[in-house]
Amino acid sequence: MTEVLDRLAKPRASRKRTPTAENSKGLKAIAALAQNYSYAQIQAEAAAGKSVIWGGFSWESPLIYACDTIPVCIDQLWLDKSRESEAIAEDHFQIPGEFCSMIKTVIGRLHTDQGNNIKRILHFGSGCEPIHAVFELSKRDGYDVQTIETVSSFTNEEKRPAAIKILVSELQRIAVWLSGKPVDENRVAEEIRRKNSLLRKVHKLFELRGKHPLYISGLQTLLIFMGSMHGYGDLEAFGKAVDSLIAELEALEVKPLDSAYIPLVVAGGVGNRRLLEAIEESNGAIVSWVIGGDLLYDENLPPLESLAHYVLDAQGRGDLGEMVGASVAYRRLRVEDEVRRTGARGIISSSIIGCPYASLMQQLERDYFKAHSVPLLALETDVHKEPPTEEQIMRVKAFIEMLA
Ligand code: SF4
């Protein structure tokens, strides 16, 4: 370790670095979509009479779109005013300061913006328990909250017909809540095909990104992950941007990664731009990133059953994070697969400070990869935009230097 700190104290000669594609049309289009997808713009759509809900942007999104409703990711509740929202959570709702910043910003923002135009919230009961409590509290502020019944499956054997039946009936109920009429299954099937088509493109893009890990920066990769869930409100435009990026990557010559770079697998969001930059400045090359799911919906099943199978399979694989519960126990297995597949030399695992699930997940990962002699750096971040501490940045740089 002393040797590593000595090396960090004396900056080494800068290595040849391939810049990310500054003139990439695909990356510019994705950045523009992400920039326009703002709290204000979403509120304006709701004010103009569109049906918009908080939540419903994950595994269940084909049903929501089939009910002519726009699902909004709850990250919009902390992308701005996060400190003010957190203060409300701590002062008004008495949530302990050390608890998860996502939870605090969500309840704080829903409370301060009670007059916002989106008054309906959809939640899946198998997800994080604290967020469930937060949405229950929000009912006092006039929100209409619907919770899809808790159904979990940790293994394929647990994916019983009864569990599928419960979820199908819950999805039928949600369709009536959204549109006032029974679900149109043909529309859901159409939306499933639309989402699968986007997911296939995103899979292809990430396959190509693995061959050219320096072309798309960490931050840009994060934007693509987010877009793969909700397309920034415009799945077609997002799909076209992904097509354009695929074409750019296909035109590049595939070369082995320069030995100056340290191949890494990242697990979790690492939401902070400065930490991602620190990885890149230290010549870390993110060759794979375990964050969302990579399953496709089964188009051969009746559409509501297809959604139910999708979420239960995702739980058993460790996909989709806290949004579907159960995943906590499994993320490490997906990370291990990626380390083996890519030959990565280390893992950067991130979690949100104060999240009981993530701290358990990271401890499982620490123990597991220590036993398998794979170096792992565990980072804890929050949802705020302030830069990370110098200590956090130094930990990232020291970790990568140690692997060099
Ligand atoms: S980070 Fe953890 S506690 Fe916070 S919302 Fe997500 S799962 Fe819940």
XYZ file of C-alpha atoms and ligand atoms in Angstrom:
412
model
C 0.000 0.000 0.000
C 2.860 2.395 0.853
C 4.275 1.759 -2.580
C 0.917 2.628 -4.148
C 0.663 5.872 -2.158
C 4.211 6.800 -3.228
C 3.265 6.235 -6.852
C 0.136 8.378 -6.421
C 2.167 11.176 -4.841
C 4.415 11.289 -7.932
C 2.069 11.588 -10.911
C 3.281 9.248 -13.612
C 3.848 10.351 -17.172
C 0.481 10.614 -18.842
C -0.375 7.597 -20.917
C -1.772 7.669 -24.396
C -5.520 7.987 -23.959
C -8.156 7.393 -26.607
C -10.705 10.180 -26.200
C -14.355 9.284 -26.115
C -16.072 10.150 -29.360
C -16.465 13.899 -29.140
C -18.289 14.190 -32.448
C -20.444 11.108 -32.101
C -23.930 11.768 -33.459
C -25.384 8.930 -31.400
C -23.894 10.173 -28.128
C -25.011 13.728 -28.839
C -28.554 12.562 -29.566
C -28.684 10.564 -26.313
C -27.319 13.521 -24.323
C -29.952 15.810 -25.877
C -32.771 13.400 -25.012
C -31.518 13.117 -21.433
C -31.223 16.885 -21.096
C -34.782 17.489 -22.269
C -36.176 14.862 -19.930
C -36.539 17.128 -16.932
C -38.898 17.550 -14.012
C -40.279 20.748 -15.580
C -40.864 19.147 -18.984
C -42.599 16.099 -17.489
C -44.775 18.330 -15.318
C -45.712 20.364 -18.404
C -46.868 17.195 -20.186
C -49.026 16.262 -17.200
C -50.426 19.815 -17.042
C -51.313 19.548 -20.734
C -53.632 16.654 -19.885
C -51.460 13.603 -20.559
C -51.769 10.690 -18.172
C -48.490 10.592 -16.230
C -47.540 8.592 -13.121
C -44.554 8.357 -10.799
C -43.102 4.850 -11.131
C -44.058 2.077 -13.529
C -40.946 2.654 -15.665
C -39.264 -0.705 -15.017
C -40.427 -4.270 -15.814
C -44.091 -3.192 -15.913
C -43.622 -0.326 -18.401
C -45.225 -2.145 -21.408
C -48.502 -2.273 -19.462
C -48.261 1.400 -18.508
C -47.630 2.533 -22.088
C -50.464 0.259 -23.266
C -52.751 2.257 -20.958
C -51.695 5.482 -22.725
C -49.809 6.582 -19.631
C -46.283 7.937 -19.312
C -44.289 6.301 -16.496
C -41.737 8.585 -14.844
C -38.607 7.395 -13.093
C -38.517 8.624 -9.496
C -34.942 9.832 -9.973
C -36.606 13.013 -11.263
C -37.495 13.725 -7.634
C -33.856 14.120 -6.638
C -32.168 15.405 -9.783
C -32.635 18.948 -8.525
C -33.403 20.552 -5.146
C -32.091 17.380 -3.500
C -30.616 19.143 -0.465
C -33.844 21.080 0.206
C -35.895 17.892 -0.132
C -33.567 16.037 2.214
C -33.866 18.798 4.826
C -37.684 18.495 4.743
C -37.403 14.730 5.218
C -35.146 15.134 8.233
C -36.950 18.093 9.858
C -40.580 17.425 9.018
C -40.661 13.621 8.722
C -37.896 13.032 11.284
C -36.026 10.597 9.039
C -32.544 10.045 10.521
C -29.802 12.001 8.760
C -27.738 8.876 8.104
C -30.543 7.133 6.197
C -30.695 6.654 2.402
C -30.683 9.944 0.483
C -33.057 8.538 -2.171
C -35.701 7.907 0.446
C -35.278 11.331 2.005
C -35.351 13.251 -1.253
C -38.403 11.381 -2.544
C -40.570 12.061 0.505
C -39.241 15.621 0.848
C -39.931 16.525 -2.788
C -43.363 14.883 -2.902
C -44.257 16.875 0.207
C -42.925 20.273 -0.882
C -44.339 19.894 -4.400
C -47.775 18.670 -3.307
C -49.293 20.822 -6.012
C -47.327 19.084 -8.780
C -49.322 17.751 -11.700
C -48.504 14.074 -11.159
C -50.637 12.798 -8.318
C -50.579 9.057 -8.992
C -47.818 6.720 -7.828
C -47.306 3.080 -8.790
C -45.126 0.864 -6.632
C -44.208 -2.834 -6.615
C -44.537 -4.343 -3.140
C -41.501 -6.611 -3.589
C -39.227 -3.602 -3.862
C -37.499 -1.714 -1.096
C -39.507 -1.558 2.147
C -38.551 2.052 3.082
C -39.777 3.384 -0.275
C -43.046 1.570 0.360
C -43.347 3.413 3.699
C -42.532 6.712 1.982
C -45.297 6.261 -0.578
C -47.744 5.307 2.168
C -46.843 8.582 3.915
C -47.374 10.511 0.699
C -51.064 9.554 0.763
C -51.436 12.195 3.487
C -50.329 14.764 0.924
C -53.086 13.718 -1.451
C -51.259 11.220 -3.672
C -53.136 8.237 -5.084
C -50.785 5.301 -4.464
C -51.277 1.806 -5.863
C -49.023 -1.040 -4.767
C -48.677 -4.178 -6.862
C -48.952 -7.097 -4.441
C -45.659 -8.409 -3.050
C -44.613 -11.508 -4.991
C -41.036 -12.731 -4.750
C -39.198 -15.653 -6.241
C -35.594 -16.352 -5.358
C -35.353 -19.428 -7.544
C -37.012 -20.796 -10.643
C -38.766 -23.436 -8.542
C -40.468 -20.653 -6.594
C -41.933 -19.256 -9.789
C -45.148 -21.107 -9.138
C -48.298 -20.799 -11.283
C -49.974 -19.207 -8.233
C -47.386 -16.398 -8.171
C -47.918 -15.719 -11.881
C -51.676 -15.710 -11.366
C -51.471 -13.146 -8.558
C -49.301 -10.844 -10.644
C -51.554 -11.148 -13.697
C -54.585 -10.225 -11.631
C -52.681 -7.306 -10.080
C -51.699 -6.027 -13.526
C -55.330 -6.239 -14.648
C -56.296 -4.161 -11.605
C -53.603 -1.574 -12.356
C -54.844 -1.244 -15.946
C -58.323 -0.350 -14.675
C -56.807 2.163 -12.235
C -54.860 3.790 -15.059
C -57.421 3.850 -17.821
C -60.793 3.115 -16.218
C -61.281 0.045 -18.422
C -60.019 -3.547 -18.731
C -56.569 -4.035 -20.163
C -56.205 -4.313 -23.932
C -53.881 -7.321 -24.132
C -53.104 -6.735 -27.808
C -51.756 -3.301 -26.902
C -49.626 -4.800 -24.119
C -48.234 -7.371 -26.579
C -47.400 -4.538 -28.979
C -45.619 -2.619 -26.208
C -43.692 -5.737 -25.204
C -42.450 -6.095 -28.785
C -41.521 -2.397 -28.819
C -39.558 -2.686 -25.574
C -37.869 -5.930 -26.633
C -36.780 -4.265 -29.838
C -35.125 -1.482 -27.817
C -33.564 -3.946 -25.363
C -32.054 -5.944 -28.250
C -30.475 -2.784 -29.603
C -29.095 -1.850 -26.194
C -27.661 -5.370 -25.734
C -25.946 -5.105 -29.090
C -24.609 -1.678 -28.180
C -23.115 -2.984 -24.932
C -21.583 -5.959 -26.710
C -19.849 -3.521 -29.047
C -18.946 -1.233 -26.161
C -17.128 -4.192 -24.584
C -14.894 -4.292 -27.693
C -14.314 -0.518 -27.609
C -14.516 0.323 -23.895
C -12.939 3.759 -24.299
C -15.374 5.102 -26.912
C -18.313 5.701 -24.563
C -17.441 7.309 -21.230
C -18.796 6.110 -17.893
C -21.238 8.982 -17.655
C -22.508 8.416 -21.192
C -22.894 4.712 -20.413
C -25.019 5.585 -17.406
C -27.272 7.723 -19.627
C -27.743 4.756 -21.962
C -28.691 2.489 -19.045
C -31.319 4.976 -17.904
C -32.636 5.402 -21.439
C -32.971 1.648 -21.867
C -35.606 1.732 -19.119
C -37.745 4.672 -20.166
C -36.241 6.028 -23.411
C -36.398 9.514 -21.840
C -40.103 9.514 -22.655
C -39.512 8.789 -26.365
C -38.575 5.162 -27.048
C -38.434 5.707 -30.826
C -36.015 8.639 -30.649
C -33.867 6.841 -28.107
C -33.848 3.710 -30.304
C -32.678 5.778 -33.292
C -29.860 7.300 -31.233
C -28.787 3.798 -30.165
C -28.867 2.652 -33.833
C -26.614 5.530 -34.759
C -24.160 4.668 -31.990
C -24.158 0.996 -33.015
C -23.263 2.007 -36.569
C -20.384 4.153 -35.279
C -18.976 1.318 -33.173
C -19.364 -1.224 -35.983
C -17.268 0.999 -38.215
C -14.351 0.983 -35.751
C -11.480 -1.427 -36.072
C -11.391 -3.845 -33.119
C -8.049 -3.675 -31.327
C -6.975 -5.303 -28.063
C -7.154 -2.976 -25.079
C -3.859 -1.119 -24.667
C -1.998 -2.643 -21.719
C -1.819 0.839 -20.155
C -5.495 0.462 -19.214
C -6.860 -1.564 -16.347
C -10.023 -3.475 -17.304
C -12.682 -3.143 -14.618
C -16.210 -4.342 -13.965
C -18.455 -1.790 -12.271
C -21.461 -2.933 -10.227
C -24.212 -0.500 -9.285
C -24.917 3.097 -10.200
C -21.743 5.083 -9.210
C -24.023 8.057 -9.755
C -21.351 10.676 -9.233
C -19.769 12.128 -12.372
C -16.493 12.932 -10.587
C -15.998 9.335 -9.444
C -16.508 8.082 -12.987
C -13.990 10.652 -14.190
C -11.548 9.526 -11.492
C -11.787 5.971 -12.868
C -11.033 7.243 -16.356
C -8.259 9.632 -15.270
C -6.547 6.683 -13.581
C -6.690 4.712 -16.841
C -9.403 2.405 -15.631
C -11.360 0.968 -18.569
C -14.908 -0.064 -17.714
C -15.251 -3.230 -19.785
C -18.563 -4.243 -18.270
C -21.154 -2.733 -15.974
C -23.699 -4.697 -13.952
C -26.574 -2.370 -13.265
C -29.848 -3.266 -14.920
C -31.279 -6.435 -16.306
C -30.521 -7.910 -19.688
C -33.526 -10.176 -20.015
C -35.973 -10.034 -22.906
C -39.711 -10.494 -22.456
C -41.070 -13.801 -23.754
C -43.255 -12.816 -26.711
C -44.750 -16.317 -26.940
C -46.600 -16.016 -23.637
C -49.896 -14.194 -23.076
C -48.702 -10.604 -22.501
C -49.564 -10.169 -18.814
C -48.022 -13.550 -18.018
C -44.969 -12.459 -19.932
C -44.591 -9.424 -17.634
C -45.066 -11.632 -14.567
C -42.454 -14.159 -15.727
C -40.084 -11.337 -16.571
C -40.116 -9.821 -13.083
C -39.879 -13.159 -11.290
C -36.999 -14.290 -13.514
C -35.291 -10.940 -12.929
C -35.484 -11.461 -9.178
C -33.934 -14.903 -9.417
C -31.047 -13.526 -11.508
C -30.218 -10.466 -9.437
C -31.430 -8.087 -12.147
C -33.242 -4.786 -11.721
C -31.838 -3.998 -8.259
C -34.001 -2.884 -5.402
C -36.929 -2.212 -7.715
C -37.891 -5.874 -7.626
C -36.467 -7.089 -4.324
C -34.671 -10.437 -3.964
C -31.899 -9.244 -6.271
C -29.638 -8.338 -3.362
C -28.517 -11.919 -2.928
C -27.579 -12.416 -6.560
C -25.780 -9.393 -7.984
C -22.407 -10.909 -7.138
C -23.093 -13.859 -9.436
C -23.682 -11.587 -12.411
C -20.568 -9.605 -11.505
C -18.545 -12.802 -11.358
C -19.792 -13.842 -14.814
C -18.694 -10.497 -16.208
C -15.260 -10.689 -14.574
C -14.726 -14.129 -16.125
C -16.090 -13.096 -19.517
C -14.046 -9.910 -19.824
C -10.874 -10.822 -17.923
C -11.318 -7.706 -15.750
C -8.603 -7.195 -13.130
C -10.867 -5.685 -10.471
C -14.383 -4.675 -9.460
C -15.749 -1.321 -8.370
C -18.940 -1.963 -6.430
C -21.119 0.978 -5.528
C -24.074 1.488 -3.252
C -26.088 4.287 -1.708
C -25.056 5.342 1.804
C -27.584 4.267 4.402
C -29.267 1.637 2.207
C -29.749 -1.521 4.292
C -30.039 -3.701 1.167
C -26.974 -2.328 -0.543
C -24.786 -2.647 2.532
C -25.769 -6.314 2.789
C -25.189 -6.784 -0.933
C -21.741 -5.193 -0.724
C -20.775 -7.308 2.265
C -21.784 -10.432 0.333
C -19.700 -9.215 -2.605
C -16.705 -8.350 -0.412
C -16.672 -11.792 1.205
C -17.318 -13.628 -2.036
C -14.674 -11.931 -4.151
C -12.120 -11.968 -1.344
C -12.559 -15.742 -1.207
C -12.086 -15.822 -5.000
C -9.067 -13.449 -4.938
C -10.687 -10.794 -7.136
C -9.822 -7.257 -5.911
C -12.911 -5.201 -5.116
C -13.344 -1.574 -4.121
C -16.617 -0.825 -2.312
C -17.838 2.753 -2.796
C -20.754 4.441 -1.083
C -22.346 7.457 -2.710
C -25.499 9.547 -2.385
C -27.919 11.166 -4.821
C -26.606 14.705 -4.433
C -24.702 16.459 -7.157
C -21.831 17.777 -5.041
C -18.421 16.384 -5.928
C -17.234 13.378 -3.906
C -14.662 13.920 -1.175
C -10.975 13.925 -2.028
C -10.706 10.788 0.076
C -13.212 8.956 -2.157
C -11.383 10.055 -5.288
C -8.053 8.967 -3.809
C -9.502 5.561 -2.935
C -10.557 5.047 -6.558
C -7.196 6.159 -7.891
C -5.239 4.103 -5.337
C -7.292 1.002 -6.158
C -6.613 1.268 -9.881
C -2.957 2.095 -9.273
C -2.698 -1.010 -7.113
C -3.983 -3.119 -10.020
C -1.545 -1.553 -12.507
S -30.989 2.865 -2.022
Fe -31.809 1.224 -0.686
S -33.069 2.183 0.895
Fe -32.667 3.668 -0.747
S -34.437 3.513 -2.091
Fe -32.895 2.153 -2.933
S -33.230 0.143 -1.964
Fe -34.410 1.664 -0.813
